[in-house]
Coordinates of C-alpha atoms in Angstrom, one line a residue:
M1 CA 121.4 82.1 86.1
M2 CA 118.5 83.7 88.0
K3 CA 115.4 84.3 86.0
R4 CA 113.7 87.7 86.4
I5 CA 110.3 89.0 85.3
Y6 CA 109.5 92.7 85.0
L7 CA 105.8 93.8 84.9
D8 CA 105.6 97.0 82.8
C9 CA 102.2 98.3 83.8
F10 CA 102.2 101.4 81.6
S11 CA 98.4 101.0 81.1
G12 CA 97.6 99.6 84.6
V13 CA 97.0 96.0 85.6
S14 CA 94.1 93.6 85.9
G15 CA 93.8 89.9 86.4
N16 CA 92.9 89.1 82.8
M17 CA 95.7 91.4 81.5
L18 CA 98.1 89.3 83.5
L19 CA 96.7 86.1 82.2
G20 CA 97.0 87.3 78.6
A21 CA 100.6 88.4 79.1
L22 CA 101.5 85.1 80.8
L23 CA 100.1 83.1 77.9
D24 CA 101.9 85.4 75.4
A25 CA 105.1 84.8 77.4
G26 CA 105.0 81.1 76.9
V27 CA 102.6 79.6 79.5
P28 CA 100.7 76.8 77.6
Q29 CA 97.0 77.4 77.1
K30 CA 96.3 73.8 78.1
L31 CA 98.2 74.3 81.4
L32 CA 95.9 77.2 82.3
Q33 CA 92.8 75.3 81.3
D34 CA 93.9 72.2 83.3
T35 CA 94.7 74.3 86.3
L36 CA 91.3 75.9 86.3
Q37 CA 89.6 72.6 86.0
Q38 CA 91.4 71.5 89.2
L39 CA 89.3 74.1 91.1
N40 CA 86.2 72.0 90.5
I41 CA 84.0 75.0 90.0
K42 CA 81.5 75.8 87.2
G43 CA 79.8 78.8 85.9
F44 CA 82.6 80.4 83.8
E45 CA 84.0 80.2 80.3
L46 CA 87.5 81.2 79.2
N47 CA 87.9 82.9 75.8
I48 CA 91.5 83.3 74.6
E49 CA 92.4 85.2 71.4
H50 CA 95.6 86.4 69.9
L51 CA 95.2 89.7 68.2
Q52 CA 96.8 93.0 67.3
I53 CA 96.3 96.1 69.5
Q54 CA 97.5 99.2 67.7
G55 CA 100.2 97.2 66.0
F56 CA 101.2 95.1 69.0
A57 CA 100.7 91.3 68.9
A58 CA 99.1 90.5 72.2
C59 CA 96.9 87.9 73.9
R60 CA 93.5 88.7 75.4
V61 CA 91.7 86.6 77.9
K62 CA 88.0 87.2 78.7
V63 CA 86.3 85.4 81.5
T64 CA 82.6 85.2 81.1
T65 CA 80.5 84.0 84.1
D66 CA 76.9 83.0 84.7
E67 CA 74.7 86.0 85.4
H68 CA 73.9 84.9 88.9
H69 CA 77.1 83.4 90.2
P70 CA 77.4 83.2 94.1
H71 CA 79.1 85.8 96.1
R72 CA 81.5 83.9 98.3
H73 CA 83.2 84.8 101.6
L74 CA 86.9 84.3 102.2
A75 CA 86.2 81.0 104.0
D76 CA 84.4 79.7 100.9
I77 CA 87.3 80.7 98.7
N78 CA 89.7 78.9 101.0
S79 CA 87.6 75.8 101.1
I80 CA 87.5 75.7 97.3
L81 CA 91.3 76.0 97.1
E82 CA 91.9 73.4 99.8
A83 CA 89.5 70.9 98.1
S84 CA 91.1 71.4 94.7
S85 CA 93.9 69.3 93.2
L86 CA 96.2 72.3 92.7
E87 CA 99.9 72.2 93.4
P88 CA 100.2 73.1 97.2
A89 CA 102.5 76.1 96.3
I90 CA 99.9 77.5 93.9
S91 CA 97.0 77.0 96.4
K92 CA 99.0 78.7 99.2
K93 CA 99.9 81.7 97.1
A94 CA 96.4 82.1 95.8
K95 CA 95.1 82.1 99.4
A96 CA 97.6 84.8 100.2
V97 CA 96.3 87.0 97.3
F98 CA 92.7 86.5 98.3
H99 CA 93.5 87.3 101.9
R100 CA 95.2 90.5 100.8
L101 CA 92.2 91.4 98.7
A102 CA 89.8 90.6 101.6
E103 CA 91.7 92.8 104.0
A104 CA 91.5 95.7 101.6
E105 CA 87.8 95.3 101.0
A106 CA 87.1 94.8 104.7
A107 CA 89.0 98.0 105.6
V108 CA 87.0 100.0 103.0
H109 CA 83.6 98.7 104.2
G110 CA 84.5 98.9 107.9
T111 CA 84.0 95.1 108.4
T112 CA 86.2 92.0 108.9
V113 CA 87.8 89.6 106.4
E114 CA 85.5 86.9 107.7
T115 CA 82.3 88.7 106.7
I116 CA 83.4 90.4 103.5
H117 CA 82.2 88.9 100.3
F118 CA 83.7 89.4 96.9
H119 CA 80.8 90.9 94.9
E120 CA 83.0 93.8 93.7
V121 CA 85.3 91.6 91.7
G122 CA 83.0 88.6 91.3
A123 CA 84.0 85.4 93.1
V124 CA 84.3 83.3 89.9
D125 CA 86.2 86.0 88.0
A126 CA 88.6 86.4 90.9
L127 CA 89.2 82.7 91.3
V128 CA 90.0 82.3 87.6
D129 CA 92.2 85.4 87.4
I130 CA 94.1 84.8 90.7
V131 CA 94.7 81.1 90.4
G132 CA 95.5 81.3 86.7
A133 CA 98.0 84.1 87.2
V134 CA 99.7 82.4 90.2
A135 CA 99.9 79.1 88.1
G136 CA 101.4 81.0 85.2
F137 CA 104.1 82.6 87.2
Y138 CA 104.7 79.2 88.9
F139 CA 105.2 77.7 85.4
L140 CA 107.7 80.4 84.3
G141 CA 109.6 80.0 87.6
P142 CA 111.1 83.4 88.2
A143 CA 113.4 83.9 91.2
E144 CA 112.3 87.5 91.3
I145 CA 109.3 89.6 90.0
T146 CA 109.5 93.4 89.9
C147 CA 106.7 95.7 89.0
S148 CA 106.7 99.2 87.5
P149 CA 105.0 102.1 89.4
L150 CA 101.3 102.1 88.8
P151 CA 99.1 104.7 87.1
M152 CA 96.3 106.2 89.2
P153 CA 93.5 107.8 87.0
G154 CA 90.4 109.6 88.0
G155 CA 86.7 109.2 87.1
W156 CA 84.0 106.9 88.5
V157 CA 83.2 103.2 88.2
Q158 CA 79.9 101.4 88.9
C159 CA 79.9 98.7 91.6
A160 CA 77.4 96.9 93.8
H161 CA 77.2 100.0 96.1
G162 CA 76.7 102.5 93.2
E163 CA 79.3 104.8 91.6
I164 CA 82.6 105.0 93.4
P165 CA 85.6 107.3 92.6
L166 CA 88.7 106.1 90.9
P167 CA 91.1 104.8 91.9
A168 CA 88.8 102.4 93.6
P169 CA 89.0 102.6 97.4
A170 CA 90.2 98.9 97.7
V171 CA 93.0 99.7 95.2
C172 CA 94.1 102.6 97.3
K173 CA 94.3 100.3 100.3
L174 CA 96.2 97.6 98.4
L175 CA 98.7 100.1 97.0
K176 CA 99.8 101.6 100.3
D177 CA 103.6 102.1 100.2
V178 CA 103.7 101.4 96.5
P179 CA 105.0 104.0 94.0
V180 CA 102.2 105.4 91.9
Y181 CA 101.7 108.4 89.6
G182 CA 98.7 110.4 88.5
E183 CA 97.0 109.8 85.1
S184 CA 94.6 112.2 83.5
L185 CA 92.5 109.4 81.9
Q186 CA 89.0 109.0 83.4
Q187 CA 88.9 105.2 83.3
E188 CA 89.8 102.4 85.6
L189 CA 93.3 101.2 84.9
V190 CA 94.2 99.2 88.1
T191 CA 91.6 96.8 89.3
P192 CA 91.5 95.4 92.9
T193 CA 92.3 91.9 91.6
G194 CA 95.3 93.3 89.6
A195 CA 96.5 95.3 92.6
A196 CA 96.2 92.3 94.9
L197 CA 98.2 90.1 92.5
V198 CA 101.1 92.5 91.9
T199 CA 101.5 93.5 95.6
E200 CA 101.5 89.9 96.7
L201 CA 103.8 88.5 93.9
A202 CA 106.2 91.4 93.2
A203 CA 109.4 91.6 95.3
G204 CA 109.5 95.4 94.6
F205 CA 108.3 98.3 92.6
G206 CA 110.5 100.6 90.5
Q207 CA 112.6 100.6 87.4
M208 CA 113.4 97.5 85.3
P209 CA 116.2 95.6 87.0
A210 CA 119.4 94.6 85.1
M211 CA 118.9 91.5 83.1
I212 CA 119.7 89.8 79.8
L213 CA 116.3 90.3 78.1
Q214 CA 115.0 87.1 76.6
K215 CA 111.2 87.5 76.0
T216 CA 108.7 90.4 75.8
A217 CA 105.0 89.6 75.9
Y218 CA 101.8 91.6 75.9
G219 CA 98.4 91.0 77.6
A220 CA 95.5 93.0 76.3
G221 CA 92.7 94.5 78.5
T222 CA 89.1 94.2 77.6
M223 CA 88.3 97.9 77.4
Q224 CA 89.4 100.5 74.9
R225 CA 91.3 103.5 76.4
A226 CA 89.6 106.9 75.8
D227 CA 92.9 108.3 74.6
S228 CA 95.1 107.0 71.8
R229 CA 97.3 104.7 73.9
P230 CA 97.2 100.9 73.8
N231 CA 95.5 99.1 76.7
L232 CA 98.3 96.6 77.3
L233 CA 100.4 95.1 80.0
R234 CA 103.9 94.2 79.1
I235 CA 105.9 91.3 80.7
Q236 CA 109.7 91.2 80.2
V237 CA 111.5 88.0 81.0
G238 CA 115.3 87.6 81.3
E239 CA 118.2 86.3 83.2
A240 CA 119.8 88.4 85.9
L241 CA 123.2 89.8 85.0
D242 CA 126.0 87.8 86.7
V243 CA 128.1 90.7 87.8
M244 CA 126.5 94.1 88.1
E245 CA 123.2 95.8 88.6
S246 CA 122.4 99.5 87.8
Q247 CA 119.9 101.6 89.7
Q248 CA 118.8 105.2 89.9
V249 CA 119.2 106.7 93.4
D250 CA 118.6 110.1 95.0
I251 CA 121.4 111.8 96.8
L252 CA 120.3 114.1 99.7
D253 CA 122.9 116.6 101.0
T254 CA 122.7 119.2 103.7
H255 CA 125.3 121.4 105.5
I256 CA 124.8 122.1 109.2
D257 CA 126.9 124.0 111.6
D258 CA 124.6 124.4 114.6
W259 CA 123.8 120.7 115.4
N260 CA 125.0 118.4 118.2
P261 CA 126.9 115.5 116.5
E262 CA 126.2 113.3 119.6
L263 CA 122.8 112.8 118.0
W264 CA 124.2 111.3 114.8
P265 CA 124.1 107.6 115.8
H266 CA 120.4 108.0 116.6
T267 CA 119.7 110.0 113.5
S268 CA 121.6 107.6 111.2
Q269 CA 119.7 104.7 112.5
L270 CA 116.4 106.5 111.9
L271 CA 117.4 107.2 108.4
M272 CA 118.3 103.6 107.7
D273 CA 115.0 102.5 109.2
A274 CA 113.2 104.9 106.9
G275 CA 114.7 103.3 103.8
A276 CA 118.1 104.9 103.3
L277 CA 120.6 102.8 101.3
D278 CA 123.6 104.5 102.9
V279 CA 124.2 107.5 105.2
C280 CA 127.4 109.4 106.2
L281 CA 128.5 112.4 108.2
I282 CA 131.5 114.4 106.8
P283 CA 133.3 117.2 108.7
I284 CA 133.6 120.3 106.6
Q285 CA 134.8 124.0 107.0
M286 CA 131.8 126.3 106.4
K287 CA 131.4 130.0 105.8
K288 CA 132.9 132.5 108.4
G289 CA 135.4 129.8 109.4
R290 CA 132.8 127.7 111.2
P291 CA 133.3 123.9 111.5
G292 CA 130.3 122.0 110.3
F293 CA 129.1 118.7 108.8
L294 CA 127.9 117.5 105.5
V295 CA 125.1 114.9 106.0
R296 CA 124.6 112.7 102.9
V297 CA 121.9 110.2 102.4
V298 CA 121.6 107.7 99.4
C299 CA 118.1 106.4 98.8
S300 CA 115.6 105.0 96.4
P301 CA 113.6 107.8 94.7
A302 CA 110.5 106.2 96.3
D303 CA 111.9 106.9 99.8
T304 CA 113.1 110.5 99.2
L305 CA 110.2 112.3 100.7
Q306 CA 110.2 110.3 103.9
L307 CA 113.9 110.7 104.3
K308 CA 113.7 114.5 103.8
N309 CA 111.1 114.7 106.5
C310 CA 113.4 112.7 108.8
L311 CA 116.3 115.1 108.2
F312 CA 114.1 118.1 108.8
T313 CA 112.9 116.6 112.0
E314 CA 116.0 115.1 113.5
T315 CA 118.7 117.7 112.5
S316 CA 118.8 121.5 112.5
T317 CA 118.9 121.8 108.7
I318 CA 116.5 124.2 107.0
G319 CA 117.4 123.2 103.4
I320 CA 118.2 119.9 101.6
R321 CA 119.7 119.5 98.1
C322 CA 118.6 116.5 96.0
R323 CA 120.0 115.1 92.8
R324 CA 119.5 111.8 91.0
E325 CA 122.4 109.6 90.0
S326 CA 123.1 106.2 88.6
R327 CA 124.9 103.6 90.7
S328 CA 126.2 100.2 90.0
T329 CA 126.3 97.4 92.6
L330 CA 127.7 93.9 92.6
M331 CA 125.1 91.2 92.9
R332 CA 125.0 89.8 96.5
E333 CA 122.8 87.4 98.3
P334 CA 122.5 86.4 102.0
V335 CA 124.0 83.0 102.9
T336 CA 124.8 81.0 106.1
V337 CA 128.3 79.6 106.4
D338 CA 129.6 76.9 108.6
T339 CA 132.3 78.1 111.1
P340 CA 134.0 76.5 114.2
W341 CA 131.4 78.4 116.3
G342 CA 128.4 77.2 114.3
P343 CA 126.5 78.7 111.4
L344 CA 126.9 82.4 110.8
K345 CA 125.1 84.8 108.5
A346 CA 127.2 86.4 105.7
K347 CA 126.9 87.8 102.2
K348 CA 128.0 86.0 98.9
I349 CA 129.3 88.7 96.5
H350 CA 129.7 88.1 92.8
R351 CA 132.8 90.0 91.6
P352 CA 134.2 89.8 88.0
S353 CA 137.1 87.9 89.5
G354 CA 134.9 85.3 91.2
V355 CA 132.7 84.8 94.3
E356 CA 133.8 86.0 97.7
I357 CA 132.3 85.9 101.2
S358 CA 131.7 89.1 103.1
P359 CA 131.2 88.7 106.9
E360 CA 128.3 90.3 108.7
Y361 CA 129.6 92.6 111.4
E362 CA 126.9 92.1 114.0
A363 CA 126.9 88.3 113.7
C364 CA 130.7 88.1 114.0
L365 CA 130.8 90.5 116.9
L366 CA 128.4 88.4 118.9
V367 CA 130.5 85.3 118.4
A368 CA 133.7 87.2 119.3
R369 CA 132.2 88.4 122.5
Q370 CA 130.6 85.1 123.4
H371 CA 133.8 83.1 122.9
G372 CA 136.3 85.8 124.0
I373 CA 138.2 85.8 120.7
A374 CA 139.4 88.5 118.4
L375 CA 136.9 89.8 116.0
Q376 CA 139.3 89.6 113.1
T377 CA 139.7 85.8 113.9
V378 CA 136.0 85.4 113.3
Y379 CA 136.2 87.5 110.1
A380 CA 139.0 85.4 108.7
A381 CA 137.1 82.1 109.4
V382 CA 134.0 83.4 107.5
R383 CA 136.1 84.6 104.6
D384 CA 137.9 81.3 104.3
C385 CA 134.8 79.1 104.3
R386 CA 134.5 76.8 101.4
L387 CA 131.8 77.3 98.7
N388 CA 130.1 74.0 99.5
S389 CA 129.4 75.2 103.0
F390 CA 126.9 77.8 101.8
L391 CA 123.3 77.4 102.9
T392 CA 121.6 80.2 100.9
D393 CA 118.9 81.9 102.9
K394 CA 115.4 82.0 101.4

């Protein structure tokens, strides 16, 4: 079964909160300490404590550093990671997180990733948090990490350039295209390091995916929230359900009777490119006996606004109805199957009655045209392939 991890960031996310939650989820403390020793850097101390935060058993990790630790550039960070004895996969992913962080900081300061240095987050702090978190997830071995939408509070925070508004500018850059929501608290809840980690590691952001829940763990932040809520990050670990997933989707409907349907192929492609999960055009009889169309779009709530704008731009509609519904989908994964005409892309679908192969139309159509054979012949060959011919795409 496929392992899943859900990051429930109801009080935000930081590097040390992730470290604490990972330790509480079962990552051995010795593994974390051994991993950090492989960096061959000095000037920090790791303090780990198990405690209760407002009744929740949690783990808190504090990283204390020398007062005058060096401010390193991205090239210095890469050199440390390359000279370390870390697992290559851990080193590679840690580099990717740092590069993401450097891009955001460089954009904020109007400079380049080569010249930016990590004084805002502290080079040693960032190395410990990022490498430790990557190693922790590597140990747990999830096939998929999903993160909740992130809170965006107000207020101000002190940095090397003086006071800056919250959310921190680098956090705003890092969370581009990520679902967020406003928070009335005047404290920092999402740090640049935390934002860089979740945007690099998570496959998506939204509601908790369907899983058989096995473990719930908590990582505690170092600050006290100004309100009465606990400053915790929750990690939920489980196995993906074999058969079915449930999601919340938005349904966008509009009736139009003064639009040229010749534009539908172009419009439907734009809607799909903008994130629609499905689109359809349905002939209807409207008021005063006019023939018209019902345009329906199914989408993730995070894409609703963009798709509404697309409908208002590309059709003649002046009003769109929106409702939220639950949908259930069978688990599916991309595969490559062996056929008489070579490997072809397809989908493996998990039904209650067993596994089946679903052909991909475009791939089959290309083969049919190239070899002058019936499309249904290619479809039949794909469906009849044996299970041991799968080469699952990664």
